[in-house]
Structures are given as C-alpha cells and as structure tokens.
Amino acid sequence: KQEVTQIPAALSVPEGENLVLNCSFTDSAIYNLQWFRQDPGKGLTSLLLIQSSQREQTSGRLNASLDKSSGRSTLYIAASQPGDSATYLCAVRDMDSNYQLIWGAGTKLIIKP
Amino acid sequence: NAGVTQTPKFRVLKTGQSMTLLCAQDMNHEYMYWYRQDPGMGLRLIHYSVGEGTTAKGEVPDGYNVSRLKKQNFLLGLESAAPSQTSVYFCASTRRGVNYGYTFGSGTRLTVV
C-alpha cells in the first residue's frame, strides 16, 4: 500500500531564503505527483503537477523535481516571501488506486519577515 | 472561470438534522470527489464519482450519501448529522484519465452541535 511522507512537518525560515520541502513515497508505480498549497481556513491551490515521465516542473519561483526510482519529490522555493507562508501538501496518483490521490500530511511553512 | 464551487461555505447543524452540500464544476470534468479534512487526520476521501450516474465509496463513507445526477454537480448528503461529522469538506474534480491534476473547491466548514 502506497504511503506518502512529508518531512519536516513544520519549517520556519527568514524571508529571502531558498528552501526545499520534501515528499517521499513508498511505491514507484505512480502516474503523477501534485503539489498543493493550503492557506489557513482556505481550500487547496494546485501548484505543480509532475508526471511520472518528467524530472521537474517549474512555475515562477517554484520548482518541483521527481525521482521516481528513489521515491522522492522536492519542492524548491526560491527567494521566500512572507506570502509563501502556508501548508504545502503533496499527493501521489498511484497505479493501484487509480481514481484516488494518496496524501502526505503536509509541511507547515512560516516565512519570517 | 469559476472552477469548482461549493455551497454553502459555512453551516451549523444540530445533531440529527440533515443537509446537502453542493459541488459544481464548470470544467467538464468527468471525475469528482468529496473529502473531509480534520486536524491531525489530513484529507480523507468520502465518496467519489467517475461519471454521471455513478458513485463509489472512499475511505470514510459511513454516514454520508452522494448523488451525481448531472455531470457538473456532485452532492454530498448527511441524513442524520452527528458531532463526529464536524469537519471541513472539500470537493475536487479532474478529467478522465490519469495524466491530469485535481482542482479543489474552497471548502465547506460544517459544525454539528
């Protein structure tokens, strides 16, 4: 059964730093991996979708990488800003649970001004 | 472009009351999902639908019913609300196939007293 882990559970860094959030999964038989952001009391906003055949995807200051063989994905945030403060979730669409996403528990990110 | 719209955004119910949560999407997506999110539990799938007129159980279906009479709408019903159903409910949708990301609604915060 697929399991998705996000480490660390919480992270606090000063504004301006580059940072990396980690997501690991136990079964490499996946279709894709999606990164979301959730602000307190709000819904989930899709950040990046990376297919199993891709190595990375970029959107603005965000870059997501995928190493399927090692079961790892990273979300790189460049030049962090206080507005980046949120909980970041990764979710895997794996081949055994075709219609469903398998979720990590999230990383709560705080960017200090 | 509205995306996924959930109504209502907030609701307080008394134990034993019934209600229906509505999810509407305007992206012509075939697949739709209902999740609940609780502190420390992450996102859990309640029910999902892979097309008009079809529904299936997710991880935590007890106490809920769903209907998908129209492709763009997915209804979540609580027949007899219980305090354990106090949660934030999210609807999501995606296109048929495995290569697409999910789009989420902004959520419904439900309190059962």
PDB file of C-alpha atoms in Angstrom:
ATOM      1  CA  LYS A   1       0.000   0.000   0.000  1.00  0.00           C
ATOM      2  CA  GLN A   2       1.332   3.385  -1.018  1.00  0.00           C
ATOM      3  CA  GLU A   3       2.418   5.696   1.770  1.00  0.00           C
ATOM      4  CA  VAL A   4       3.403   9.335   1.361  1.00  0.00           C
ATOM      5  CA  THR A   5       5.570  11.124   3.896  1.00  0.00           C
ATOM      6  CA  GLN A   6       6.438  14.787   4.150  1.00  0.00           C
ATOM      7  CA  ILE A   7       9.387  15.955   6.187  1.00  0.00           C
ATOM      8  CA  PRO A   8       9.654  18.243   8.024  1.00  0.00           C
ATOM      9  CA  ALA A   9       6.167  18.681   9.463  1.00  0.00           C
ATOM     10  CA  ALA A  10       6.930  22.344  10.101  1.00  0.00           C
ATOM     11  CA  LEU A  11       9.568  24.774   8.945  1.00  0.00           C
ATOM     12  CA  SER A  12      10.314  28.369   9.883  1.00  0.00           C
ATOM     13  CA  VAL A  13      12.850  30.389   7.902  1.00  0.00           C
ATOM     14  CA  PRO A  14      13.728  34.065   7.433  1.00  0.00           C
ATOM     15  CA  GLU A  15      12.453  35.896   4.419  1.00  0.00           C
ATOM     16  CA  GLY A  16      14.652  35.695   1.353  1.00  0.00           C
ATOM     17  CA  GLU A  17      15.999  32.207   1.907  1.00  0.00           C
ATOM     18  CA  ASN A  18      15.776  29.445  -0.652  1.00  0.00           C
ATOM     19  CA  LEU A  19      14.190  26.339   0.792  1.00  0.00           C
ATOM     20  CA  VAL A  20      13.325  22.759  -0.039  1.00  0.00           C
ATOM     21  CA  LEU A  21      10.287  20.765   1.022  1.00  0.00           C
ATOM     22  CA  ASN A  22      10.449  17.003   0.802  1.00  0.00           C
ATOM     23  CA  CYS A  23       7.916  14.374  -0.181  1.00  0.00           C
ATOM     24  CA  SER A  24       8.665  10.657  -0.264  1.00  0.00           C
ATOM     25  CA  PHE A  25       6.526   7.746  -1.420  1.00  0.00           C
ATOM     26  CA  THR A  26       6.967   4.026  -0.951  1.00  0.00           C
ATOM     27  CA  ASP A  27       5.803   2.637  -4.318  1.00  0.00           C
ATOM     28  CA  SER A  28       7.315   3.982  -7.529  1.00  0.00           C
ATOM     29  CA  ALA A  29       4.369   2.784  -9.641  1.00  0.00           C
ATOM     30  CA  ILE A  30       2.776   6.218  -9.915  1.00  0.00           C
ATOM     31  CA  TYR A  31       1.148   8.217 -12.687  1.00  0.00           C
ATOM     32  CA  ASN A  32       1.992  11.634 -11.286  1.00  0.00           C
ATOM     33  CA  LEU A  33       2.596  13.716  -8.190  1.00  0.00           C
ATOM     34  CA  GLN A  34       0.915  17.009  -7.396  1.00  0.00           C
ATOM     35  CA  TRP A  35       1.971  19.762  -5.013  1.00  0.00           C
ATOM     36  CA  PHE A  36      -0.689  21.907  -3.350  1.00  0.00           C
ATOM     37  CA  ARG A  37      -0.681  24.871  -1.055  1.00  0.00           C
ATOM     38  CA  GLN A  38      -3.308  25.476   1.633  1.00  0.00           C
ATOM     39  CA  ASP A  39      -3.686  28.748   3.458  1.00  0.00           C
ATOM     40  CA  PRO A  40      -5.293  28.686   6.939  1.00  0.00           C
ATOM     41  CA  GLY A  41      -9.037  28.247   6.672  1.00  0.00           C
ATOM     42  CA  LYS A  42      -8.887  28.050   2.888  1.00  0.00           C
ATOM     43  CA  GLY A  43      -9.037  25.487   0.146  1.00  0.00           C
ATOM     44  CA  LEU A  44      -6.229  23.759  -1.708  1.00  0.00           C
ATOM     45  CA  THR A  45      -4.487  25.502  -4.568  1.00  0.00           C
ATOM     46  CA  SER A  46      -2.644  23.379  -7.098  1.00  0.00           C
ATOM     47  CA  LEU A  47       0.967  24.492  -7.542  1.00  0.00           C
ATOM     48  CA  LEU A  48       2.612  21.960  -9.797  1.00  0.00           C
ATOM     49  CA  LEU A  49       1.733  18.646 -11.394  1.00  0.00           C
ATOM     50  CA  ILE A  50       4.638  16.452 -12.383  1.00  0.00           C
ATOM     51  CA  GLN A  51       4.085  13.355 -14.487  1.00  0.00           C
ATOM     52  CA  SER A  52       5.947  10.110 -13.808  1.00  0.00           C
ATOM     53  CA  SER A  53       7.919  10.547 -17.036  1.00  0.00           C
ATOM     54  CA  GLN A  54       9.099  14.025 -16.073  1.00  0.00           C
ATOM     55  CA  ARG A  55      12.036  15.040 -13.928  1.00  0.00           C
ATOM     56  CA  GLU A  56      10.908  18.508 -12.977  1.00  0.00           C
ATOM     57  CA  GLN A  57       8.324  21.240 -13.419  1.00  0.00           C
ATOM     58  CA  THR A  58       8.722  24.960 -12.831  1.00  0.00           C
ATOM     59  CA  SER A  59       6.305  27.782 -12.117  1.00  0.00           C
ATOM     60  CA  GLY A  60       7.740  31.157 -11.194  1.00  0.00           C
ATOM     61  CA  ARG A  61       9.823  30.788  -8.023  1.00  0.00           C
ATOM     62  CA  LEU A  62       8.706  27.192  -7.576  1.00  0.00           C
ATOM     63  CA  ASN A  63      10.451  24.128  -8.920  1.00  0.00           C
ATOM     64  CA  ALA A  64       9.321  20.576  -8.297  1.00  0.00           C
ATOM     65  CA  SER A  65      11.531  17.605  -9.012  1.00  0.00           C
ATOM     66  CA  LEU A  66      10.649  13.943  -9.179  1.00  0.00           C
ATOM     67  CA  ASP A  67      12.916  10.938  -8.752  1.00  0.00           C
ATOM     68  CA  LYS A  68      10.559   8.047  -9.190  1.00  0.00           C
ATOM     69  CA  SER A  69      13.147   5.342  -8.681  1.00  0.00           C
ATOM     70  CA  SER A  70      14.078   6.626  -5.239  1.00  0.00           C
ATOM     71  CA  GLY A  71      10.501   7.595  -4.351  1.00  0.00           C
ATOM     72  CA  ARG A  72      11.231  11.253  -3.766  1.00  0.00           C
ATOM     73  CA  SER A  73       9.977  14.638  -4.821  1.00  0.00           C
ATOM     74  CA  THR A  74      11.188  18.036  -3.710  1.00  0.00           C
ATOM     75  CA  LEU A  75       9.551  21.436  -3.926  1.00  0.00           C
ATOM     76  CA  TYR A  76      12.113  24.201  -4.166  1.00  0.00           C
ATOM     77  CA  ILE A  77      11.014  27.722  -3.293  1.00  0.00           C
ATOM     78  CA  ALA A  78      13.412  30.470  -4.307  1.00  0.00           C
ATOM     79  CA  ALA A  79      13.727  33.796  -2.515  1.00  0.00           C
ATOM     80  CA  SER A  80      10.981  33.036   0.008  1.00  0.00           C
ATOM     81  CA  GLN A  81       8.462  35.722   0.967  1.00  0.00           C
ATOM     82  CA  PRO A  82       6.058  36.055   3.923  1.00  0.00           C
ATOM     83  CA  GLY A  83       3.226  35.409   1.465  1.00  0.00           C
ATOM     84  CA  ASP A  84       4.628  31.908   0.917  1.00  0.00           C
ATOM     85  CA  SER A  85       3.586  31.000   4.463  1.00  0.00           C
ATOM     86  CA  ALA A  86       1.108  28.145   4.174  1.00  0.00           C
ATOM     87  CA  THR A  87       0.837  24.394   4.466  1.00  0.00           C
ATOM     88  CA  TYR A  88       2.258  22.523   1.483  1.00  0.00           C
ATOM     89  CA  LEU A  89       0.802  19.146   0.608  1.00  0.00           C
ATOM     90  CA  CYS A  90       1.980  16.568  -1.862  1.00  0.00           C
ATOM     91  CA  ALA A  91      -0.252  13.868  -3.290  1.00  0.00           C
ATOM     92  CA  VAL A  92       0.503  10.869  -5.444  1.00  0.00           C
ATOM     93  CA  ARG A  93      -1.735   9.243  -8.008  1.00  0.00           C
ATOM     94  CA  ASP A  94      -0.567   5.690  -7.970  1.00  0.00           C
ATOM     95  CA  MET A  95      -1.368   2.784 -10.217  1.00  0.00           C
ATOM     96  CA  ASP A  96      -3.091   0.697  -7.557  1.00  0.00           C
ATOM     97  CA  SER A  97      -5.581   3.380  -6.532  1.00  0.00           C
ATOM     98  CA  ASN A  98      -6.331   4.767  -9.959  1.00  0.00           C
ATOM     99  CA  TYR A  99      -9.140   7.086  -9.048  1.00  0.00           C
ATOM    100  CA  GLN A 100      -7.737   8.395  -5.805  1.00  0.00           C
ATOM    101  CA  LEU A 101      -4.876  10.515  -4.535  1.00  0.00           C
ATOM    102  CA  ILE A 102      -2.624   9.344  -1.714  1.00  0.00           C
ATOM    103  CA  TRP A 103      -1.782  12.294   0.508  1.00  0.00           C
ATOM    104  CA  GLY A 104       1.124  13.367   2.610  1.00  0.00           C
ATOM    105  CA  ALA A 105       0.385  15.047   5.940  1.00  0.00           C
ATOM    106  CA  GLY A 106       1.863  18.354   4.805  1.00  0.00           C
ATOM    107  CA  THR A 107       4.626  20.743   5.774  1.00  0.00           C
ATOM    108  CA  LYS A 108       3.612  23.927   7.566  1.00  0.00           C
ATOM    109  CA  LEU A 109       5.878  26.690   6.319  1.00  0.00           C
ATOM    110  CA  ILE A 110       6.360  30.010   8.096  1.00  0.00           C
ATOM    111  CA  ILE A 111       8.412  32.746   6.458  1.00  0.00           C
ATOM    112  CA  LYS A 112       9.536  35.337   8.991  1.00  0.00           C
ATOM    113  CA  PRO A 113       9.769  38.942   7.762  1.00  0.00           C
TER     114      PRO A 113
ATOM    115  CA  ASN B   1     -13.726  30.857 -14.865  1.00  0.00           C
ATOM    116  CA  ALA B   2     -15.337  29.615 -11.639  1.00  0.00           C
ATOM    117  CA  GLY B   3     -13.654  26.164 -11.434  1.00  0.00           C
ATOM    118  CA  VAL B   4     -15.108  24.217  -8.500  1.00  0.00           C
ATOM    119  CA  THR B   5     -17.747  25.952  -6.413  1.00  0.00           C
ATOM    120  CA  GLN B   6     -19.003  24.668  -3.086  1.00  0.00           C
ATOM    121  CA  THR B   7     -22.131  25.788  -1.285  1.00  0.00           C
ATOM    122  CA  PRO B   8     -22.666  26.618   1.487  1.00  0.00           C
ATOM    123  CA  LYS B   9     -19.338  27.865   2.831  1.00  0.00           C
ATOM    124  CA  PHE B  10     -20.365  27.558   6.477  1.00  0.00           C
ATOM    125  CA  ARG B  11     -23.137  25.708   8.271  1.00  0.00           C
ATOM    126  CA  VAL B  12     -24.080  24.822  11.818  1.00  0.00           C
ATOM    127  CA  LEU B  13     -26.364  21.819  12.286  1.00  0.00           C
ATOM    128  CA  LYS B  14     -27.985  20.271  15.292  1.00  0.00           C
ATOM    129  CA  THR B  15     -27.443  16.573  15.911  1.00  0.00           C
ATOM    130  CA  GLY B  16     -29.911  14.565  13.880  1.00  0.00           C
ATOM    131  CA  GLN B  17     -30.574  17.226  11.265  1.00  0.00           C
ATOM    132  CA  SER B  18     -29.966  16.578   7.598  1.00  0.00           C
ATOM    133  CA  MET B  19     -28.346  18.668   4.936  1.00  0.00           C
ATOM    134  CA  THR B  20     -26.885  18.551   1.453  1.00  0.00           C
ATOM    135  CA  LEU B  21     -23.609  20.044   0.327  1.00  0.00           C
ATOM    136  CA  LEU B  22     -23.418  21.040  -3.296  1.00  0.00           C
ATOM    137  CA  CYS B  23     -20.361  20.920  -5.512  1.00  0.00           C
ATOM    138  CA  ALA B  24     -20.489  22.374  -9.001  1.00  0.00           C
ATOM    139  CA  GLN B  25     -17.732  22.437 -11.600  1.00  0.00           C
ATOM    140  CA  ASP B  26     -17.702  24.166 -14.952  1.00  0.00           C
ATOM    141  CA  MET B  27     -14.636  22.457 -16.441  1.00  0.00           C
ATOM    142  CA  ASN B  28     -16.491  19.464 -17.929  1.00  0.00           C
ATOM    143  CA  HIS B  29     -14.549  17.125 -15.655  1.00  0.00           C
ATOM    144  CA  GLU B  30     -15.674  13.514 -15.506  1.00  0.00           C
ATOM    145  CA  TYR B  31     -14.315  12.632 -12.066  1.00  0.00           C
ATOM    146  CA  MET B  32     -15.475  14.291  -8.855  1.00  0.00           C
ATOM    147  CA  TYR B  33     -14.565  13.690  -5.223  1.00  0.00           C
ATOM    148  CA  TRP B  34     -15.675  14.566  -1.704  1.00  0.00           C
ATOM    149  CA  TYR B  35     -13.047  14.812   1.034  1.00  0.00           C
ATOM    150  CA  ARG B  36     -13.139  15.725   4.676  1.00  0.00           C
ATOM    151  CA  GLN B  37     -10.238  17.370   6.471  1.00  0.00           C
ATOM    152  CA  ASP B  38      -9.766  17.111  10.202  1.00  0.00           C
ATOM    153  CA  PRO B  39      -6.857  18.335  12.354  1.00  0.00           C
ATOM    154  CA  GLY B  40      -4.185  15.665  12.571  1.00  0.00           C
ATOM    155  CA  MET B  41      -6.037  13.383  10.133  1.00  0.00           C
ATOM    156  CA  GLY B  42      -5.265  15.001   6.829  1.00  0.00           C
ATOM    157  CA  LEU B  43      -7.553  14.655   3.835  1.00  0.00           C
ATOM    158  CA  ARG B  44      -9.742  11.584   3.727  1.00  0.00           C
ATOM    159  CA  LEU B  45     -11.842  10.518   0.772  1.00  0.00           C
ATOM    160  CA  ILE B  46     -15.560  10.084   1.498  1.00  0.00           C
ATOM    161  CA  HIS B  47     -17.090   9.225  -1.882  1.00  0.00           C
ATOM    162  CA  TYR B  48     -16.204   9.748  -5.489  1.00  0.00           C
ATOM    163  CA  SER B  49     -17.750   9.589  -8.931  1.00  0.00           C
ATOM    164  CA  VAL B  50     -16.216   8.693 -12.273  1.00  0.00           C
ATOM    165  CA  GLY B  51     -19.158   9.841 -14.319  1.00  0.00           C
ATOM    166  CA  GLU B  52     -22.750  10.959 -14.363  1.00  0.00           C
ATOM    167  CA  GLY B  53     -24.954   8.478 -12.564  1.00  0.00           C
ATOM    168  CA  THR B  54     -22.074   6.585 -10.936  1.00  0.00           C
ATOM    169  CA  THR B  55     -20.692   6.839  -7.409  1.00  0.00           C
ATOM    170  CA  ALA B  56     -18.315   4.813  -5.256  1.00  0.00           C
ATOM    171  CA  LYS B  57     -17.222   4.664  -1.636  1.00  0.00           C
ATOM    172  CA  GLY B  58     -13.974   6.089  -0.457  1.00  0.00           C
ATOM    173  CA  GLU B  59     -12.111   5.659   2.774  1.00  0.00           C
ATOM    174  CA  VAL B  60     -14.732   7.060   5.184  1.00  0.00           C
ATOM    175  CA  PRO B  61     -18.209   6.727   3.590  1.00  0.00           C
ATOM    176  CA  ASP B  62     -20.325   5.889   6.661  1.00  0.00           C
ATOM    177  CA  GLY B  63     -22.983   8.464   7.475  1.00  0.00           C
ATOM    178  CA  TYR B  64     -22.849  10.071   4.035  1.00  0.00           C
ATOM    179  CA  ASN B  65     -24.638   9.604   0.744  1.00  0.00           C
ATOM    180  CA  VAL B  66     -23.881  11.118  -2.647  1.00  0.00           C
ATOM    181  CA  SER B  67     -25.519  11.640  -5.980  1.00  0.00           C
ATOM    182  CA  ARG B  68     -24.273  12.631  -9.419  1.00  0.00           C
ATOM    183  CA  LEU B  69     -27.381  13.246 -11.486  1.00  0.00           C
ATOM    184  CA  LYS B  70     -25.676  15.827 -13.678  1.00  0.00           C
ATOM    185  CA  LYS B  71     -22.079  15.753 -14.849  1.00  0.00           C
ATOM    186  CA  GLN B  72     -21.313  19.153 -13.395  1.00  0.00           C
ATOM    187  CA  ASN B  73     -22.802  18.558  -9.936  1.00  0.00           C
ATOM    188  CA  PHE B  74     -21.853  16.239  -7.091  1.00  0.00           C
ATOM    189  CA  LEU B  75     -23.999  16.313  -3.965  1.00  0.00           C
ATOM    190  CA  LEU B  76     -22.984  15.120  -0.526  1.00  0.00           C
ATOM    191  CA  GLY B  77     -25.779  14.355   1.909  1.00  0.00           C
ATOM    192  CA  LEU B  78     -25.843  13.879   5.639  1.00  0.00           C
ATOM    193  CA  GLU B  79     -29.089  12.168   6.611  1.00  0.00           C
ATOM    194  CA  SER B  80     -28.697  12.431  10.382  1.00  0.00           C
ATOM    195  CA  ALA B  81     -25.793  14.628  11.373  1.00  0.00           C
ATOM    196  CA  ALA B  82     -23.527  13.624  14.246  1.00  0.00           C
ATOM    197  CA  PRO B  83     -20.903  15.681  16.109  1.00  0.00           C
ATOM    198  CA  SER B  84     -18.238  13.379  14.604  1.00  0.00           C
ATOM    199  CA  GLN B  85     -19.120  14.862  11.224  1.00  0.00           C
ATOM    200  CA  THR B  86     -17.904  18.274  12.289  1.00  0.00           C
ATOM    201  CA  SER B  87     -15.216  18.933   9.714  1.00  0.00           C
ATOM    202  CA  VAL B  88     -14.171  20.901   6.678  1.00  0.00           C
ATOM    203  CA  TYR B  89     -15.456  19.332   3.492  1.00  0.00           C
ATOM    204  CA  PHE B  90     -13.715  19.739   0.158  1.00  0.00           C
ATOM    205  CA  CYS B  91     -14.880  18.859  -3.304  1.00  0.00           C
ATOM    206  CA  ALA B  92     -12.442  18.190  -6.140  1.00  0.00           C
ATOM    207  CA  SER B  93     -12.639  17.313  -9.794  1.00  0.00           C
ATOM    208  CA  THR B  94     -10.377  16.126 -12.571  1.00  0.00           C
ATOM    209  CA  ARG B  95     -10.550  14.975 -16.141  1.00  0.00           C
ATOM    210  CA  ARG B  96     -10.887  11.345 -17.153  1.00  0.00           C
ATOM    211  CA  GLY B  97      -7.525   9.689 -17.459  1.00  0.00           C
ATOM    212  CA  VAL B  98      -4.506   9.538 -15.229  1.00  0.00           C
ATOM    213  CA  ASN B  99      -2.451  12.440 -16.502  1.00  0.00           C
ATOM    214  CA  TYR B 100      -4.426  15.308 -15.058  1.00  0.00           C
ATOM    215  CA  GLY B 101      -4.270  17.236 -11.846  1.00  0.00           C
ATOM    216  CA  TYR B 102      -7.070  17.866  -9.401  1.00  0.00           C
ATOM    217  CA  THR B 103      -8.892  21.151  -8.857  1.00  0.00           C
ATOM    218  CA  PHE B 104     -10.357  21.818  -5.429  1.00  0.00           C
ATOM    219  CA  GLY B 105     -13.188  23.946  -4.176  1.00  0.00           C
ATOM    220  CA  SER B 106     -12.762  26.381  -1.295  1.00  0.00           C
ATOM    221  CA  GLY B 107     -14.450  24.124   1.228  1.00  0.00           C
ATOM    222  CA  THR B 108     -17.490  23.968   3.499  1.00  0.00           C
ATOM    223  CA  ARG B 109     -16.960  24.322   7.222  1.00  0.00           C
ATOM    224  CA  LEU B 110     -19.604  22.248   8.988  1.00  0.00           C
ATOM    225  CA  THR B 111     -20.204  22.224  12.720  1.00  0.00           C
ATOM    226  CA  VAL B 112     -22.613  19.738  14.274  1.00  0.00           C
ATOM    227  CA  VAL B 113     -23.709  20.630  17.797  1.00  0.00           C
TER     228      VAL B 113
END
